[in-house]
Coordinates of C-alpha atoms in Angstrom, one line a residue:
M1 CA 0.2 0.2 -0.1
H2 CA 1.5 3.3 -1.1
S3 CA 1.3 6.4 1.8
Y4 CA 0.1 9.6 0.7
R5 CA 1.0 12.9 2.2
W6 CA -1.2 15.7 1.9
C7 CA 0.9 18.9 2.2
G8 CA -0.9 22.6 2.8
S9 CA 2.0 24.4 1.3
M10 CA 0.9 22.5 -2.2
P11 CA -0.5 25.7 -5.0
S12 CA -4.4 26.1 -4.4
T13 CA -4.9 24.4 -7.7
A14 CA -2.6 21.1 -7.1
T15 CA -4.4 20.8 -3.5
A16 CA -7.9 21.0 -4.9
T17 CA -7.2 18.6 -7.9
T18 CA -5.6 16.4 -5.2
A19 CA -8.7 16.8 -2.9
T20 CA -10.7 16.0 -5.9
T21 CA -8.9 12.5 -6.2
M22 CA -9.1 11.6 -2.7
I23 CA -12.8 12.3 -2.5
R24 CA -13.4 9.7 -5.7
R25 CA -10.9 7.0 -4.0
L26 CA -12.1 7.3 -0.9
C27 CA -15.9 6.9 -2.4
C28 CA -15.3 4.4 -4.5
L29 CA -13.7 2.3 -1.3
Q30 CA -16.9 0.6 -0.5
S31 CA -17.1 -1.0 -3.5
V32 CA -14.1 -2.2 -3.9
S33 CA -13.0 -6.3 -3.3
P34 CA -11.6 -6.6 0.2
F35 CA -8.7 -5.4 1.3
L36 CA -5.7 -8.0 2.6
P37 CA -5.0 -7.4 5.9
F38 CA -3.1 -4.5 7.1
S39 CA 0.2 -5.4 5.9
S40 CA 2.7 -5.1 8.8
A41 CA -0.1 -7.1 11.5
S42 CA 1.2 -9.9 9.9
T43 CA 5.0 -9.7 10.8
T44 CA 4.7 -7.9 13.8
T45 CA 2.8 -9.1 17.2
K46 CA 0.7 -5.4 17.4
K47 CA -2.7 -6.0 17.8
P48 CA -4.6 -4.2 14.9
L49 CA -7.0 -1.7 15.9
V50 CA -9.6 0.4 13.8
F51 CA -10.7 3.7 14.9
L52 CA -13.7 5.4 14.1
G53 CA -14.3 9.7 14.1
A54 CA -15.1 12.4 11.8
P55 CA -15.1 16.0 13.1
Q56 CA -11.8 17.9 14.3
V57 CA -12.3 16.6 18.2
S58 CA -11.7 13.1 16.8
A59 CA -8.3 13.6 15.3
I60 CA -7.0 14.7 18.9
V61 CA -7.7 10.6 19.9
L62 CA -6.2 9.8 16.6
D63 CA -2.9 11.7 17.1
K64 CA -2.8 10.0 20.8
L65 CA -3.3 6.5 18.7
L66 CA -0.5 7.1 16.1
N67 CA 1.8 8.5 18.5
A68 CA 1.6 5.7 21.1
S69 CA 1.3 3.2 17.9
A70 CA 5.0 4.5 17.0
S71 CA 6.0 3.3 19.9
P72 CA 8.7 0.0 19.3
H73 CA 7.0 -1.4 22.9
S74 CA 3.3 -0.8 21.5
L75 CA 1.2 -3.0 21.3
F76 CA -1.3 -2.1 18.7
E77 CA -1.6 -0.5 15.6
V78 CA -4.2 1.4 13.7
A79 CA -4.8 -0.6 10.9
A80 CA -7.6 1.6 9.5
I81 CA -9.7 4.5 9.4
V82 CA -13.4 4.9 9.1
T83 CA -15.1 8.4 8.6
Q84 CA -17.9 10.3 7.4
P85 CA -18.3 10.3 3.3
P86 CA -16.8 13.6 1.6
A87 CA -20.0 16.4 2.3
R88 CA -20.1 19.7 1.4
R89 CA -19.0 22.4 3.9
D90 CA -19.1 25.9 4.4
R91 CA -20.4 28.7 2.1
G92 CA -18.8 27.5 -1.3
K93 CA -20.6 24.2 -0.6
K94 CA -17.8 22.2 -2.1
L95 CA -17.2 18.7 -1.6
A96 CA -14.8 18.1 1.6
L97 CA -13.4 14.8 3.3
S98 CA -14.3 15.1 7.1
P99 CA -12.1 16.7 9.2
L100 CA -10.2 13.5 10.6
A101 CA -9.9 12.0 6.9
T102 CA -8.1 15.5 6.2
H103 CA -5.7 15.1 9.4
A104 CA -5.2 11.9 8.8
L105 CA -3.7 12.3 5.5
D106 CA -1.7 15.1 6.3
R107 CA -0.1 12.8 8.8
G108 CA 1.0 10.1 6.0
F109 CA -1.8 7.9 6.8
S110 CA -2.7 5.6 3.8
P111 CA -5.6 6.7 1.7
D112 CA -6.3 3.4 1.0
L113 CA -7.1 2.5 4.6
I114 CA -9.3 4.9 5.2
F115 CA -13.2 4.1 5.1
T116 CA -16.0 6.4 4.2
P117 CA -19.4 4.1 4.2
D118 CA -22.8 5.8 4.1
K119 CA -23.7 3.6 6.8
A120 CA -21.2 1.4 9.0
G121 CA -23.8 -1.9 8.1
D122 CA -22.6 -1.4 4.5
D123 CA -22.1 -5.1 3.2
A124 CA -19.0 -4.2 1.1
F125 CA -17.5 -1.9 4.1
L126 CA -18.0 -4.9 6.6
S127 CA -16.1 -7.1 3.9
N128 CA -13.0 -4.7 3.8
L129 CA -13.0 -4.8 7.3
K130 CA -13.3 -8.1 8.2
A131 CA -10.5 -8.3 5.8
L132 CA -8.3 -6.6 8.2
Q133 CA -9.3 -8.9 11.4
P134 CA -8.9 -5.7 13.9
H135 CA -8.9 -7.1 17.5
L136 CA -9.9 -3.7 18.7
C137 CA -12.3 -0.6 17.2
I138 CA -12.3 2.5 18.9
T139 CA -14.7 5.3 18.3
A140 CA -14.9 8.6 19.1
A141 CA -17.8 11.4 18.0
Y142 CA -18.1 8.9 14.6
G143 CA -21.6 10.1 14.3
N144 CA -23.0 6.6 12.9
I145 CA -25.3 3.7 14.3
L146 CA -23.1 0.9 14.6
P147 CA -25.1 -2.3 13.9
T148 CA -24.3 -6.0 15.4
K149 CA -23.3 -7.4 12.3
F150 CA -20.1 -4.4 12.9
L151 CA -19.9 -5.1 16.2
D152 CA -19.4 -9.2 15.8
I153 CA -16.3 -8.4 13.9
P154 CA -13.5 -7.2 16.5
S155 CA -12.6 -9.7 19.2
L156 CA -12.0 -7.3 21.6
G157 CA -15.1 -5.3 21.1
T158 CA -15.9 -1.7 20.4
V159 CA -15.1 1.0 22.9
N160 CA -16.0 4.7 23.1
I161 CA -15.2 7.6 24.4
H162 CA -18.1 9.8 25.7
P163 CA -18.0 13.1 26.8
S164 CA -20.2 12.9 29.8
L165 CA -20.0 10.6 33.4
L166 CA -22.4 7.6 32.1
P167 CA -25.0 7.2 31.9
L168 CA -25.9 11.0 32.6
Y169 CA -26.5 12.6 29.0
R170 CA -26.5 9.8 26.6
G171 CA -27.2 10.6 23.0
A172 CA -25.8 13.1 20.3
A173 CA -25.0 16.1 22.1
P174 CA -24.2 15.6 26.0
V175 CA -21.3 18.7 26.2
Q176 CA -23.9 21.0 24.9
R177 CA -27.0 19.9 27.3
A178 CA -24.7 19.2 30.1
L179 CA -24.1 22.9 29.6
Q180 CA -27.5 24.1 29.2
D181 CA -28.4 22.7 32.3
G182 CA -25.3 24.8 34.1
V183 CA -23.3 21.6 35.6
K184 CA -20.6 22.5 37.7
E185 CA -18.9 19.2 37.2
T186 CA -18.7 16.8 34.6
G187 CA -16.0 14.6 32.9
V188 CA -15.3 11.5 29.8
S189 CA -16.1 7.7 30.2
L190 CA -14.6 5.3 28.2
A191 CA -17.6 2.3 27.5
F192 CA -17.7 -0.6 25.8
T193 CA -20.4 -0.2 22.8
V194 CA -23.6 -2.1 22.5
R195 CA -26.5 -1.8 20.6
A196 CA -28.4 0.2 22.8
L197 CA -27.5 4.2 23.2
D198 CA -24.4 4.6 25.0
A199 CA -25.5 2.0 27.6
G200 CA -22.2 -0.5 27.8
P201 CA -20.0 -1.5 30.5
I202 CA -18.1 1.7 31.6
I203 CA -14.3 0.3 31.6
A204 CA -13.4 3.9 33.0
T205 CA -14.3 7.8 33.7
E206 CA -12.2 11.0 34.4
T207 CA -14.2 13.7 36.1
I208 CA -13.8 17.9 35.7
Q209 CA -14.6 20.8 37.1
V210 CA -16.7 23.1 34.8
D211 CA -15.6 26.9 34.5
D212 CA -18.8 29.3 34.2
Q213 CA -17.5 30.8 31.4
I214 CA -16.5 28.0 29.2
K215 CA -18.3 27.2 25.7
A216 CA -19.1 24.3 24.3
P217 CA -16.6 24.0 21.6
D218 CA -13.5 24.6 23.7
L219 CA -15.3 21.9 26.5
L220 CA -15.8 19.1 23.9
E221 CA -12.2 19.6 22.9
L222 CA -10.8 19.7 26.8
L223 CA -13.1 16.1 27.1
F224 CA -11.4 14.5 24.5
H225 CA -8.0 15.4 25.0
K226 CA -9.0 13.8 28.4
G227 CA -10.6 10.9 26.9
S228 CA -7.4 10.0 24.5
E229 CA -5.4 10.0 27.8
L230 CA -7.9 8.0 29.5
L231 CA -8.2 5.6 26.8
I232 CA -4.2 5.4 26.3
R233 CA -4.0 4.5 30.0
E234 CA -6.8 1.7 29.8
L235 CA -5.7 0.0 26.5
P236 CA -2.8 -2.8 27.8
S237 CA -6.0 -3.8 29.9
I238 CA -8.8 -3.6 27.1
L239 CA -6.0 -5.6 24.8
D240 CA -5.3 -8.1 27.3
G241 CA -9.2 -8.5 28.0
S242 CA -9.3 -7.8 31.8
A243 CA -11.0 -4.9 31.0
R244 CA -13.8 -6.2 29.8
L245 CA -13.7 -8.2 33.2
K246 CA -13.4 -5.1 35.5
A247 CA -16.2 -3.0 33.4
Q248 CA -19.0 -1.7 35.7
P249 CA -22.8 -2.0 34.4
Q250 CA -24.5 1.3 33.9
D251 CA -27.4 2.2 36.3
D252 CA -30.4 2.6 33.8
S253 CA -32.1 4.2 36.5
K254 CA -29.8 7.4 36.5
A255 CA -29.5 7.6 33.0
T256 CA -30.6 11.3 31.4
L257 CA -30.3 11.8 27.6
A258 CA -29.0 14.5 25.6
P259 CA -31.2 15.1 22.1
K260 CA -29.6 16.1 19.2
I261 CA -29.8 20.1 19.3
N262 CA -32.2 21.4 17.0
S263 CA -32.0 25.0 15.1
D264 CA -35.1 26.4 16.5
E265 CA -33.7 26.2 19.6
S266 CA -31.4 28.8 18.9
W267 CA -33.3 31.3 19.8
L268 CA -33.4 33.5 23.6
S269 CA -36.2 35.0 25.3
F270 CA -35.4 37.4 27.8
D271 CA -38.5 36.5 29.9
E272 CA -36.3 33.7 31.0
E273 CA -34.0 34.4 34.2
A274 CA -30.4 35.3 33.2
Y275 CA -28.6 32.0 34.5
V276 CA -30.7 30.3 31.6
L277 CA -29.8 32.4 29.1
H278 CA -26.2 32.2 30.0
N279 CA -26.1 28.6 30.0
K280 CA -27.5 28.6 26.8
V281 CA -25.6 31.0 24.9
R282 CA -22.5 28.8 26.2
A283 CA -24.3 25.3 25.3
F284 CA -25.2 26.6 22.1
S285 CA -21.7 28.3 20.8
G286 CA -20.4 27.3 17.3
W287 CA -23.4 25.2 16.5
P288 CA -26.6 26.4 15.8
G289 CA -25.5 29.5 18.0
T290 CA -28.1 32.2 19.8
R291 CA -30.4 34.5 18.5
A292 CA -32.1 37.2 19.8
R293 CA -34.5 40.0 18.3
V294 CA -34.3 43.9 19.7
L295 CA -35.8 46.8 18.9
V296 CA -33.6 50.0 17.3
V297 CA -36.0 53.3 18.6
E298 CA -34.2 55.8 16.0
K299 CA -34.7 59.3 17.1
N300 CA -37.4 60.5 15.3
G301 CA -39.7 57.4 17.1
E302 CA -39.3 55.2 13.6
Q303 CA -38.4 51.3 15.1
K304 CA -37.4 48.8 13.3
T305 CA -36.5 45.1 14.2
L306 CA -33.0 43.6 15.0
D307 CA -32.0 40.0 14.8
I308 CA -28.2 39.8 16.3
K309 CA -26.3 36.9 17.3
I310 CA -25.3 36.5 20.6
I311 CA -21.4 35.2 21.0
T312 CA -20.9 36.0 24.4
T313 CA -22.4 36.8 27.8
R314 CA -21.8 36.7 31.3
L315 CA -24.2 36.7 34.4
S316 CA -24.2 40.6 35.5
S317 CA -22.2 41.9 38.6
H318 CA -24.3 44.9 38.5
E319 CA -27.0 44.1 41.2
S320 CA -29.2 47.6 41.0
V321 CA -29.0 48.4 37.0
Q322 CA -31.8 51.6 36.9
F323 CA -33.5 50.6 33.1
N324 CA -35.6 53.6 31.8
E325 CA -38.0 51.3 30.8
A326 CA -38.5 47.8 31.5
D327 CA -37.4 46.8 27.9
D328 CA -35.0 49.0 27.7
V329 CA -31.2 47.8 27.2
A330 CA -28.5 49.5 28.9
F331 CA -24.6 49.9 28.3
V332 CA -22.7 49.6 31.3
D333 CA -18.8 49.2 31.7
G334 CA -18.1 47.7 28.0
A335 CA -21.4 45.1 28.2
L336 CA -25.1 45.4 26.8
L337 CA -27.4 44.7 29.7
F338 CA -30.7 43.3 29.1
P339 CA -33.3 42.8 31.9
C340 CA -34.5 39.6 32.2
G341 CA -37.2 37.4 33.9
R342 CA -37.4 37.7 37.8
G343 CA -35.6 40.9 37.8
T344 CA -32.3 39.3 36.8
T345 CA -29.7 41.0 34.2
I346 CA -27.7 39.7 31.7
E347 CA -24.5 41.0 30.4
V348 CA -24.0 40.7 26.8
L349 CA -20.5 41.3 25.4
E350 CA -19.6 40.4 22.0
V351 CA -22.6 40.4 19.3
Q352 CA -22.8 39.6 15.5
L353 CA -25.4 41.5 13.1
P354 CA -26.4 39.4 9.8
G355 CA -23.5 38.8 7.2
K356 CA -21.3 40.4 9.7
K357 CA -17.9 40.0 11.7
T358 CA -18.6 39.6 15.5
V359 CA -17.8 42.9 17.5
N360 CA -17.8 43.9 20.9
A361 CA -20.7 45.2 22.9
A362 CA -19.0 48.9 23.1
A363 CA -18.4 48.7 19.1
F364 CA -22.2 47.7 18.8
W365 CA -23.2 50.2 21.0
N366 CA -21.5 53.2 19.4
G367 CA -23.1 51.9 16.0
L368 CA -26.2 52.8 17.4
R369 CA -25.3 56.4 17.6
G370 CA -27.7 57.1 20.0
Q371 CA -30.4 55.2 18.8
K372 CA -31.9 53.4 21.8
L373 CA -32.4 49.7 21.9
K374 CA -35.1 47.5 23.7
K375 CA -35.4 43.9 24.2
L376 CA -38.0 41.7 22.7

């Protein structure tokens, strides 16, 4: 198998051509004849494992695995990577590889060993996976349901890195839902995968305290760093089978769910208390963001409605803010102060107008040029 390195210093036309070629090649992997097992697996005692992921946080785990597998004393090697098919991303809507696939190619991983099945149960893909004879599969934000016929292939099972303290926050959005709930503590779990949602036996967990200003993308990245360290620490016991014996079943009676976020949830209502809104802004940072509708009152009395994105907030330290009217928005010490439910106040530090860049509250306020701002 040849290796391929995708260098960022290529001329743009060459990069685009190469990316297109890579996408075609990866898209074809589901339909080609099965591969022979990973070549080095037959010449060393290292156990082949397959890694599944898709977003940028998955690359954190891949890096840890590749770095650890490079050690001459390593018990394993990364035999293949499974990720989401190329998709149209960003404003240009050009077909692009998943962040994990791009990162793997940057690290020199063979494109012939990167699989992009539409579903993890596709027969051609499963045939290729069986040919690799993986001892273990590891998932980190893969995003596809793994059917029984997939789970039956790796002899040591499949292990998932889940960014919550299971059985809490099972589901698609554990970090976002935890922040939305205002948790003070969360963590990451290493668990065997079963057919039920995030319900497998737990191998190990790590707990962290949650800063009241941290946003979802930063917390997610932190948890996957912790999760990758936990994985490397526990891999010897997983590979010798002892982790299966020590893994603890989850208490299903304590399970909570973290359903996928809907873009319709992004609207803020200032009738709610400030802490509820602050937690929502942190939780929905990145995607889908949080939006609010405000009223701009011109000096001649004319009014216009404005939709803005609320980027950064904090709970107000101003205990006795005087608003001229109940729905007025004030500007104090570099922050927009919005009156909220039950007499609470939230400070908005950064906003974004449609089609514009994010600006701080002072720049936004100065742009109003004396016009009044009211909440809706």
